CSV table of C-alpha atoms in Angstrom, one decimal:
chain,number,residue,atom,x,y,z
N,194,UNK,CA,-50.1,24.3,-30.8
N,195,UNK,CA,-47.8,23.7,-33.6
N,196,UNK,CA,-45.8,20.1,-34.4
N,197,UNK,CA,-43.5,19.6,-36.7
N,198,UNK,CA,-44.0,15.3,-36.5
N,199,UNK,CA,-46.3,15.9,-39.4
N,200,UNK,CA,-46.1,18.3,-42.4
N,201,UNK,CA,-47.9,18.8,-45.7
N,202,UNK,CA,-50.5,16.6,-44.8
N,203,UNK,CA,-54.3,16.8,-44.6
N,204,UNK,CA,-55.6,17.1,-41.1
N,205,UNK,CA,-57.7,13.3,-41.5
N,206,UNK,CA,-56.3,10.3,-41.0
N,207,UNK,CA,-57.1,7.5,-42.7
N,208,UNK,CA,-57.9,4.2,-39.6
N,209,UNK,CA,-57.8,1.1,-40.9
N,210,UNK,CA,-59.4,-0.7,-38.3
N,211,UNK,CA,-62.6,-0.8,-39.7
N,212,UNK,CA,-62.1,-1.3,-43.7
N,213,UNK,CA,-64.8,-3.0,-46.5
N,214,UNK,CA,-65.7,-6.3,-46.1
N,215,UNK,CA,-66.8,-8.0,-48.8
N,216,UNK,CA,-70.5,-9.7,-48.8
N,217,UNK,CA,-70.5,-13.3,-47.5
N,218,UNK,CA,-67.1,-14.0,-46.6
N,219,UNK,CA,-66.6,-10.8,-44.7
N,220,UNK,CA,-63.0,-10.3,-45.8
N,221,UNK,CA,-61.5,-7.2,-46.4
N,222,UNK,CA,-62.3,-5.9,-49.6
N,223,UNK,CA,-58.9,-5.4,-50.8
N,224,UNK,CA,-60.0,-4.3,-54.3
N,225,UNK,CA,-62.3,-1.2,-52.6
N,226,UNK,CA,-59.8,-0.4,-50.0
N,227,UNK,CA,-57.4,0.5,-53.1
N,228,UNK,CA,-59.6,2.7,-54.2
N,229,UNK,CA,-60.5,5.0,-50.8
N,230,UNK,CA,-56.8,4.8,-50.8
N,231,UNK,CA,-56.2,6.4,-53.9
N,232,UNK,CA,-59.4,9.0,-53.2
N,233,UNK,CA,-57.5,9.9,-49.6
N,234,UNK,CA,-54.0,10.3,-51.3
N,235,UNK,CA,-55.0,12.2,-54.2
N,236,UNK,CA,-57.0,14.6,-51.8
N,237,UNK,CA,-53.8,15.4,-49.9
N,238,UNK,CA,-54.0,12.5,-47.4
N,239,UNK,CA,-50.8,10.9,-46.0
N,240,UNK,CA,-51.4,9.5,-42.5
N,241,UNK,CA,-51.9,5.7,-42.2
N,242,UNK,CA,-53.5,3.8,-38.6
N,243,UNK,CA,-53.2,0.4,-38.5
N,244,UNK,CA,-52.2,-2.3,-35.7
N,245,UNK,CA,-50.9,-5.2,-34.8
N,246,UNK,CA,-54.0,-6.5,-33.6
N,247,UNK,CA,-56.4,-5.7,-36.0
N,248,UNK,CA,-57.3,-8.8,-38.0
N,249,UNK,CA,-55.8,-8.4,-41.4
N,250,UNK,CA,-55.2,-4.8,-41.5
N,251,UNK,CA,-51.6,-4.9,-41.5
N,252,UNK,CA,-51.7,-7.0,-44.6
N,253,UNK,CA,-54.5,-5.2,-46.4
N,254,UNK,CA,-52.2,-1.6,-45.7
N,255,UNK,CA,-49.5,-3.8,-47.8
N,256,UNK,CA,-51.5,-4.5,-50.8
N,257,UNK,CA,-53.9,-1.0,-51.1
N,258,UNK,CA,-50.4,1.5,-49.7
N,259,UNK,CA,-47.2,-0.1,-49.4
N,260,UNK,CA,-46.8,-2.1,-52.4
N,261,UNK,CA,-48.5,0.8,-54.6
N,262,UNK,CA,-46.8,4.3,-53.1
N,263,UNK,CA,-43.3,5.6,-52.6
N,264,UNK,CA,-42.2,4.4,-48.8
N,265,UNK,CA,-41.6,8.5,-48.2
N,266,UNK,CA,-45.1,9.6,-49.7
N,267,UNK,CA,-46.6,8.5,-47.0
N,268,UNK,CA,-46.7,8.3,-42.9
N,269,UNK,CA,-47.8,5.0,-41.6
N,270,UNK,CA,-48.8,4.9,-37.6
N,271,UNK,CA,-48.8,0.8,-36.1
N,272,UNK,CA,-48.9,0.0,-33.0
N,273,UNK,CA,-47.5,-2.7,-30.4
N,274,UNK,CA,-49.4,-3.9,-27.8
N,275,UNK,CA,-48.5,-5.7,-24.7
N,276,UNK,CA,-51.4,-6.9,-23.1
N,277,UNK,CA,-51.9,-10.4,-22.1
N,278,UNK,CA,-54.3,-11.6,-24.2
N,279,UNK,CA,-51.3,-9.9,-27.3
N,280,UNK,CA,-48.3,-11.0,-25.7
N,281,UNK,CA,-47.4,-14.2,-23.6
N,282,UNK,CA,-44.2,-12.6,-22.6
N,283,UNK,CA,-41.8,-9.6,-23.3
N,284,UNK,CA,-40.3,-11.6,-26.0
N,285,UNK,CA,-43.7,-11.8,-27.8
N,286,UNK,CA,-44.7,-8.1,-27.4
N,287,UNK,CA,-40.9,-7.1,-28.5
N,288,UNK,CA,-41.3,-9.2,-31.7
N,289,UNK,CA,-44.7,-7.6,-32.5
N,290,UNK,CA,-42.9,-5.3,-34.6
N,291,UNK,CA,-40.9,-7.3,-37.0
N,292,UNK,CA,-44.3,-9.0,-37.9
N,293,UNK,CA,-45.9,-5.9,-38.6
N,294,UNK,CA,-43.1,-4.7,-40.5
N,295,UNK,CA,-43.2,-8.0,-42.4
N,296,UNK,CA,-46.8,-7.7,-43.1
N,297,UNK,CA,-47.1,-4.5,-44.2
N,298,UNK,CA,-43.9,-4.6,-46.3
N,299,UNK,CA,-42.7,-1.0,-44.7
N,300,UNK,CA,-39.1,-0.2,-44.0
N,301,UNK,CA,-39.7,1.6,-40.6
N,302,UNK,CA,-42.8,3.1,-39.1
N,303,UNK,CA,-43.2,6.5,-38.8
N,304,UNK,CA,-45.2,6.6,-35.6
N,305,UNK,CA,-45.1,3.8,-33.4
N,306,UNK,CA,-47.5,3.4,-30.4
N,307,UNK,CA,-47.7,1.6,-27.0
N,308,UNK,CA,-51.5,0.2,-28.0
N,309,UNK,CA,-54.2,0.6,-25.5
N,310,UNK,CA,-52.5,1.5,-22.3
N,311,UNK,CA,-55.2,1.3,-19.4
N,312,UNK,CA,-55.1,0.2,-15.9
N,313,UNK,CA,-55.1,-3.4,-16.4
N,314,UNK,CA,-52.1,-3.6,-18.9
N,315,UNK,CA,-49.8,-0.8,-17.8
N,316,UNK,CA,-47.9,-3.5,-16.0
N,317,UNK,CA,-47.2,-5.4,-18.9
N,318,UNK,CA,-45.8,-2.2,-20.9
N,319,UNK,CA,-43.6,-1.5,-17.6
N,320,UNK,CA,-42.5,-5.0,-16.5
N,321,UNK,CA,-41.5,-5.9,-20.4
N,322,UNK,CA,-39.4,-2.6,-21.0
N,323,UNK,CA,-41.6,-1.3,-23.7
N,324,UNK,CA,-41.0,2.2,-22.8
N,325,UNK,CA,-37.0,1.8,-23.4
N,326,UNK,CA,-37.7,-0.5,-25.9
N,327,UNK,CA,-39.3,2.2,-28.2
N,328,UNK,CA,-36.7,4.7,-27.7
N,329,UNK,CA,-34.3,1.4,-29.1
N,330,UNK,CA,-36.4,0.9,-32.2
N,331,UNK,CA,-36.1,5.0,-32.8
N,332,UNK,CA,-32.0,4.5,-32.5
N,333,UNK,CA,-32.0,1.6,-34.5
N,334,UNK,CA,-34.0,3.7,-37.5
N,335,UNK,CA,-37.2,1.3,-37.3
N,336,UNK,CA,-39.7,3.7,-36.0
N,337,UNK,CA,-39.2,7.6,-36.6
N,338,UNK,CA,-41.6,8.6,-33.6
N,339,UNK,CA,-43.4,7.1,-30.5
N,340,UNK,CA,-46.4,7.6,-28.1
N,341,UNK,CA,-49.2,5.6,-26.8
N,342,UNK,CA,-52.7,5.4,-27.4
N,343,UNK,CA,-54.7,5.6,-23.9
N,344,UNK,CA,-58.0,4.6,-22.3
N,345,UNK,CA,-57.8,5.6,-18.7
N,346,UNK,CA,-58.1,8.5,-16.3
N,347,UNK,CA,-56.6,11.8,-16.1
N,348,UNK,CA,-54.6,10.8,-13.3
N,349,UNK,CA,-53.1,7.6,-15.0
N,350,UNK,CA,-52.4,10.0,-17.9
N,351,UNK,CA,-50.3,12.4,-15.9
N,352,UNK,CA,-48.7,9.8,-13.9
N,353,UNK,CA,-47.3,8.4,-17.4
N,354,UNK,CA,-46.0,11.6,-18.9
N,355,UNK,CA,-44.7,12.7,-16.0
N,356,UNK,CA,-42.7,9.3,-16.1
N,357,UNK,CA,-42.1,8.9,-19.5
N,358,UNK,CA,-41.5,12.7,-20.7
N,359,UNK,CA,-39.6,11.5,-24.1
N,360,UNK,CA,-43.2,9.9,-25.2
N,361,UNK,CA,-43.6,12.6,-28.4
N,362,UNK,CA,-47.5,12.4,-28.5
N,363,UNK,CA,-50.4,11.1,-27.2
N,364,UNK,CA,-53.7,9.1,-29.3
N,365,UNK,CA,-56.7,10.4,-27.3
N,366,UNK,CA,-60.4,9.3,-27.4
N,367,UNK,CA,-61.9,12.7,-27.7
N,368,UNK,CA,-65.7,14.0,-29.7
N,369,UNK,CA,-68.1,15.9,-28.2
N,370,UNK,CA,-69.9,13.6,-26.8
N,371,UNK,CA,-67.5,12.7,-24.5
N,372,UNK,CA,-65.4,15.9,-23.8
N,373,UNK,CA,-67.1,16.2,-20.9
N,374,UNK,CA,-67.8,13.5,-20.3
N,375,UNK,CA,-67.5,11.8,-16.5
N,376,UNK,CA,-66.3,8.4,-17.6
N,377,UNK,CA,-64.2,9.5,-20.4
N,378,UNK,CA,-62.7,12.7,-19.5
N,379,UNK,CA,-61.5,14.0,-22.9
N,380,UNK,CA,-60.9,17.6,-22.0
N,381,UNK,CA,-59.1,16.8,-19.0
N,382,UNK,CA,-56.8,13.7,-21.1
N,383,UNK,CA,-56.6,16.7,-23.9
N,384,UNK,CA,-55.6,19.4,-21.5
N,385,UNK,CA,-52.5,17.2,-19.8
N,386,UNK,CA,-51.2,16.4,-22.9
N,387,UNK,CA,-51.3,19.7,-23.9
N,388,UNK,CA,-49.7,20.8,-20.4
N,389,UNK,CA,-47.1,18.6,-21.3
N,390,UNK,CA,-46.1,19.6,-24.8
N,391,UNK,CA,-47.5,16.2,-26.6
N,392,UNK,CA,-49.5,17.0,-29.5
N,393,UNK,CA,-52.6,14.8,-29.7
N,394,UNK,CA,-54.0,12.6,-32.9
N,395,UNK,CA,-57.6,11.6,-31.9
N,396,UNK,CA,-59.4,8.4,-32.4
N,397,UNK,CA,-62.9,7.5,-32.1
N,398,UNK,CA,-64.1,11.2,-33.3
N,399,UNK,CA,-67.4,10.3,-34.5
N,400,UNK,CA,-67.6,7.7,-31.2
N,401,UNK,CA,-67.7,4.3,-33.6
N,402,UNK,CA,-70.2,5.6,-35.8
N,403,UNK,CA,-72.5,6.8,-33.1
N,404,UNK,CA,-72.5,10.7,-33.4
N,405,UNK,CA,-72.9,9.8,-37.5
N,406,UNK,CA,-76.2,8.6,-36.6
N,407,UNK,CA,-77.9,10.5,-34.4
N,408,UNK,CA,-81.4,10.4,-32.4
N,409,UNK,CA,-84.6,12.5,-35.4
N,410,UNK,CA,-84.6,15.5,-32.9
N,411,UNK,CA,-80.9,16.3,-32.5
N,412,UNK,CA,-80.2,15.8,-36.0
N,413,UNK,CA,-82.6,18.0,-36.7
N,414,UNK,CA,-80.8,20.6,-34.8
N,415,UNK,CA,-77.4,20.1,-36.9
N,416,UNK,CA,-79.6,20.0,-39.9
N,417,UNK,CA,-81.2,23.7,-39.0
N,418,UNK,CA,-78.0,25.3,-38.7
N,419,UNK,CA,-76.0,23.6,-42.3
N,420,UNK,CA,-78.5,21.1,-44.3
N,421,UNK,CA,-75.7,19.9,-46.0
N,422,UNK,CA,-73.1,19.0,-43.5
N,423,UNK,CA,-73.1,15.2,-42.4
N,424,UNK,CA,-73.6,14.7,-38.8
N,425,UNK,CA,-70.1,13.1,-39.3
N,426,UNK,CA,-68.9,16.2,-40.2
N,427,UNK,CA,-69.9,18.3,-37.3
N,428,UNK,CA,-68.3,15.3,-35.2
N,429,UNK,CA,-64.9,15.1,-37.0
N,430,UNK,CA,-64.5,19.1,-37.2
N,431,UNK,CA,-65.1,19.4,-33.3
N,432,UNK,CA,-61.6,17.0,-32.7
N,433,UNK,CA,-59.8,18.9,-35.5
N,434,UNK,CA,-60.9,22.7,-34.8
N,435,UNK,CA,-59.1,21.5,-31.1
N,436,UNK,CA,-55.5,23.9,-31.7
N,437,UNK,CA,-53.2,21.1,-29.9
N,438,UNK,CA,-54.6,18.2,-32.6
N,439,UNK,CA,-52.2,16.9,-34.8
N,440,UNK,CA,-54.2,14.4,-36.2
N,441,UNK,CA,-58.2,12.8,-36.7
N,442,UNK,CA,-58.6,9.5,-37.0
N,443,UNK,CA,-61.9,7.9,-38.9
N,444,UNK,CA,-62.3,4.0,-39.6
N,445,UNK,CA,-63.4,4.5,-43.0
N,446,UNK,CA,-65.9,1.7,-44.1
N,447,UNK,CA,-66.9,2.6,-47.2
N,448,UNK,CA,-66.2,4.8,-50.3
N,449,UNK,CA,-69.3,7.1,-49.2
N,450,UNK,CA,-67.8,8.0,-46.2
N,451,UNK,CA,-64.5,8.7,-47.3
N,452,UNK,CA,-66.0,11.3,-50.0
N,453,UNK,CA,-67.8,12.9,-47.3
N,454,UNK,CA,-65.0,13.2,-45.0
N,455,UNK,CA,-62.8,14.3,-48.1
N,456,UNK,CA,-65.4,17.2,-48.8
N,457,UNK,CA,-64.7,18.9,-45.6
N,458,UNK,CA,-61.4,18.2,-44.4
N,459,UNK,CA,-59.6,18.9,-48.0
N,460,UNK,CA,-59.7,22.3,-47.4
N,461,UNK,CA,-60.2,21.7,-43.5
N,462,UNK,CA,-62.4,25.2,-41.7
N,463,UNK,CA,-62.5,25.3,-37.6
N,464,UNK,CA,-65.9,25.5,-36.4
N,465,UNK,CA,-66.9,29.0,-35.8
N,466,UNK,CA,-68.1,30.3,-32.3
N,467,UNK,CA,-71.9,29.7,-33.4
N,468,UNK,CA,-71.3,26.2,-34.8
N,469,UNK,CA,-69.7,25.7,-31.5
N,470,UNK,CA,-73.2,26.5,-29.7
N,471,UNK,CA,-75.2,24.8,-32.0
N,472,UNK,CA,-73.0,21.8,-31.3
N,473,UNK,CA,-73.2,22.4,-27.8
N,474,UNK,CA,-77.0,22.7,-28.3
N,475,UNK,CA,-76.8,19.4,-30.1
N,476,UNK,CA,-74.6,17.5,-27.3
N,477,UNK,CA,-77.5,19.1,-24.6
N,478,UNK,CA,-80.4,17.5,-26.4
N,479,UNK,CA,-78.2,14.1,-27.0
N,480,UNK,CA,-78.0,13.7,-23.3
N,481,UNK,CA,-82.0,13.8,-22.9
N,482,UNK,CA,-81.9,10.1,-24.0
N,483,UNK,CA,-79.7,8.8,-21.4
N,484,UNK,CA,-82.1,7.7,-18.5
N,485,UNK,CA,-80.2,8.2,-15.4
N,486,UNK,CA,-80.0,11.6,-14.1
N,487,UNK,CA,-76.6,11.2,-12.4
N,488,UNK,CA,-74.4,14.1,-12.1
N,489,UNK,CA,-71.1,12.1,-11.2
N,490,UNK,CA,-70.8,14.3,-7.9
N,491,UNK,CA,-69.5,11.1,-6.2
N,492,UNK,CA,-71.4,11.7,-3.1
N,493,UNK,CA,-72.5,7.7,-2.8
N,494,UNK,CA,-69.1,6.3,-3.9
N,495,UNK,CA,-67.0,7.2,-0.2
N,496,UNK,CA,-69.4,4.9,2.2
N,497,UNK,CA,-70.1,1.9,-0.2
N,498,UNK,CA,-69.0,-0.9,1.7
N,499,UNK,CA,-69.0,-3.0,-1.7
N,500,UNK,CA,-66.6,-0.6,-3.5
N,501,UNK,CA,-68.9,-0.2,-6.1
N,502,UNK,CA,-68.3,3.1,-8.8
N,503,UNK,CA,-71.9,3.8,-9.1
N,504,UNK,CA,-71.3,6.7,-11.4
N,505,UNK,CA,-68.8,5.0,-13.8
N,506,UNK,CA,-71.4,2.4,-13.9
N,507,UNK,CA,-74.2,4.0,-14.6
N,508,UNK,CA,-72.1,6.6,-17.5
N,509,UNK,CA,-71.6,3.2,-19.0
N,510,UNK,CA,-75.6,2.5,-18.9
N,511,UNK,CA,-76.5,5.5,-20.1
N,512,UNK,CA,-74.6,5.4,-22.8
N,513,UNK,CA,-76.7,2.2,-24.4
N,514,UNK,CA,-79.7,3.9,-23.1
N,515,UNK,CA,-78.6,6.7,-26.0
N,516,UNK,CA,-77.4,4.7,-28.5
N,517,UNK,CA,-78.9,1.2,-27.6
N,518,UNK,CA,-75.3,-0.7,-28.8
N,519,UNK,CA,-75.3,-4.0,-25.8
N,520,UNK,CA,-72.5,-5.6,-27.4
N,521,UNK,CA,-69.9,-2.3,-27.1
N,522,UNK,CA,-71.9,-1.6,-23.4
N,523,UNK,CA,-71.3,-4.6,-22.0
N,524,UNK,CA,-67.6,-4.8,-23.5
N,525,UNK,CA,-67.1,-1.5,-21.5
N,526,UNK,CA,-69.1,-2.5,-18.9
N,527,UNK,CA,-66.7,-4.8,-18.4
N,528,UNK,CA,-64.1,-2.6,-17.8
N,529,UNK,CA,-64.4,1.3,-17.7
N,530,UNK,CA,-66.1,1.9,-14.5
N,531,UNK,CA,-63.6,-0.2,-12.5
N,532,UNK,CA,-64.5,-1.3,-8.7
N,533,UNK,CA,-67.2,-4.3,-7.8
N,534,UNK,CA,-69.8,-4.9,-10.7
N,535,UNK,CA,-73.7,-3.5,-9.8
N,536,UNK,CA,-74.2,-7.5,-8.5
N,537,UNK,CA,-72.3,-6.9,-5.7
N,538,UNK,CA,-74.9,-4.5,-4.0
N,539,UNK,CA,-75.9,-5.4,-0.7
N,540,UNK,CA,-78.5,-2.5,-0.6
N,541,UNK,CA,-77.6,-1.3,2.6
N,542,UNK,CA,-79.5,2.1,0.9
N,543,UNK,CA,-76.0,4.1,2.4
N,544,UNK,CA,-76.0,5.5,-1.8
N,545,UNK,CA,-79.3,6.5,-1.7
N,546,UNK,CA,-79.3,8.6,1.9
N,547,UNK,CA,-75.9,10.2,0.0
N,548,UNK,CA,-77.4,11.4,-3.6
N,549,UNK,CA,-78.1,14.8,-4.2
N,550,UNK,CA,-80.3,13.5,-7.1
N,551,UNK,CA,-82.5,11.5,-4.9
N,552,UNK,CA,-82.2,8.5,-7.5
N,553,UNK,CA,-83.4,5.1,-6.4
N,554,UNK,CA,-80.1,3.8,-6.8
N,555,UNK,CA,-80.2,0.4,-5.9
N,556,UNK,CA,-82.4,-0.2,-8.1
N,557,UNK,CA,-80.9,1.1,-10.9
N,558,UNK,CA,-78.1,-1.2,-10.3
N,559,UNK,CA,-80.5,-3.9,-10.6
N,560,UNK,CA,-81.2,-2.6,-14.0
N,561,UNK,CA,-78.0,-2.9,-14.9
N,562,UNK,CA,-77.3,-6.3,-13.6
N,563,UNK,CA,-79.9,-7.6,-15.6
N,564,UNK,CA,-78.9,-5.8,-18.8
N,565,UNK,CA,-75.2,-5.4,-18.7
N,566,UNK,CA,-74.5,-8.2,-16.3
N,567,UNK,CA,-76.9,-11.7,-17.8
């Protein structure tokens, strides 16, 4: 799908949610950030993430970008966010943007996004006006375009484009990890933005890091097919071969990574049809180390009296059982699955007469309790 939002620029965008810190005061590394900067611009990069939220980032884009490049040789993306532990009160989430603008030094913001919308916030954006508000900042010349970066279901999804059709595009969790994911749902978030005309930029392409640094055996099958492509690479190059993409996000964290990224997305090449299978192949063999054989058919979820999402909940396990990060599970633990948390089992065994899988759900739950729950 073609987009005219962005031209002459380099398929990668540069996120700078996750920039050099320096050793022992774990500051941003203002000095180093200048440099991957320089490296991303002089390789025909333009587009800029940052947001409100991000500890420092705002100021940090000010003193590698803003202050160093031509306001129109760039695009820079920020991005308001209304939720409560953000905003107070619509006054505070409405004045979000004259700080950002005031710490990054930028005139306007070339695409501005409603941050984060999920379930538990989408009130917030609604009951504060921040739909209307954005098309306001667009009038007034502050931002030049607006969407919303999103972390829920494919329902939610189409229930907000439906109802907000002047959104111009859409920042979408999507890798191949989690296209098909049952928790995340990336194909199906990719395929009603596309159904609705709103180009996607994707974040989280290499899953935090995760799909950079992947399990001996299924590296070994990336490394069979290219030993010289990064597992990064395989992961970034899925989001952008996708033809409704406008844009790839990656939280650069070092110079390294940025020269890798550079080396493939200068002179950016869709996968072919047999990369596709061997990433496919890949993605198979990744899935071996999650240790819950659910399938996500749903069959326990009707009868629990507890209201408990026993799929969702155990996607969520499954995915520290495969990359063994607590802190981030229990964050989304927290969360993602939605419903009553595994504690609130009564095991009345109604799950386990229900699965097709003949897992011993109940106790499973326990397992999560006592790892996602203490």
């Amino acid at each position: 799908m073609e987009t005219t939002l962005i031209d002459n620029c380099m398929k990668l965008g540069f996120g700078m949610m996750r920039l050099p810190r320096t050793d022992g005061t774990n500051q941003i590394d203002v000095e180093l950030t200048k440099r991957m900067v320089d490296a991303y611009i002089e390789a025909g990069g333009r587009y800029f993430d940052t947001a409100y939220i991000y500890e420092g980032s705002e100021e940090a884009t000010r003193a590698a970008l803003c202050d160093r490049y031509p306001r129109e040789s760039y695009y820079l993306a920020d991005k308001l966010n209304a939720s409560d532990f953000a905003a107070k009160s619509e006054e505070e989430a409405k004045r979000e943007i004259s700080v950002s603008l005031q710490r990054t030094g930028a005139q306007y913001i070339d695409f501005y996004l409603l941050h984060g919308i999920d379930e538990g916030n989408t009130d917030n954006f609604e009951r504060y006006g921040i739909w209307q508000y954005m098309q306001q900042l667009k009038e007034q010349g502050l931002i030049r375009h607006w969407g919303f970066s999103f972390h829920s279901t494919p329902e939610h999804l189409e229930q907000l484009l439906t109802a907000h059709p002047d959104a111009e595009f859409v920042q979408l969790q999507i890798n191949y990890a989690d296209w098909d994911d049952p928790l995340i749902c990336a194909r199906q978030c990719y395929d009603i933005a596309t159904r609705h005309g709103k180009p996607v930029i994707v974040m989280e392409p290499v899953k935090g890091g995760k799909l950079a640094n992947l399990p001996q055996s299924v590296g070994d099958l990336l490394r069979a097919a290219n030993p010289v492509a990064s597992a990064a690479q395989w992961a970034i190059r899925f989001a952008a071969s996708l033809p409704n993409v406008m844009m790839v996000l990656s939280g650069m964290s070092t110079m390294e990574q940025m020269e890798d990224n550079l080396s493939f997305m200068r002179h950016f090449q869709p996968l072919t049809a047999d990369e596709q299978r061997v990433l496919q192949q890949a993605n198979e063999a990744l899935k071996q180390y999650a240790g819950i054989g659910c399938t996500a058919c749903h069959y326990c979820t009707p009868g629990c009296p507890m209201n408990i999402h026993i799929p969702e909940i155990f996607a969520v396990m499954n995915v520290y059982k495969m990359y063994g990060d607590l802190k981030e599970a229990r964050n989304d633990y927290g969360w993602r699955p939605g419903g009553e948390k595994a504690s609130a089992c009564i095991q009345c065994g109604q799950c386990e007469g229900a699965c097709p899988q003949h897992l011993p759900i109940i106790s499973l739950l326990q397992e999560v309790v006592e790892t996602l729950e203490v």
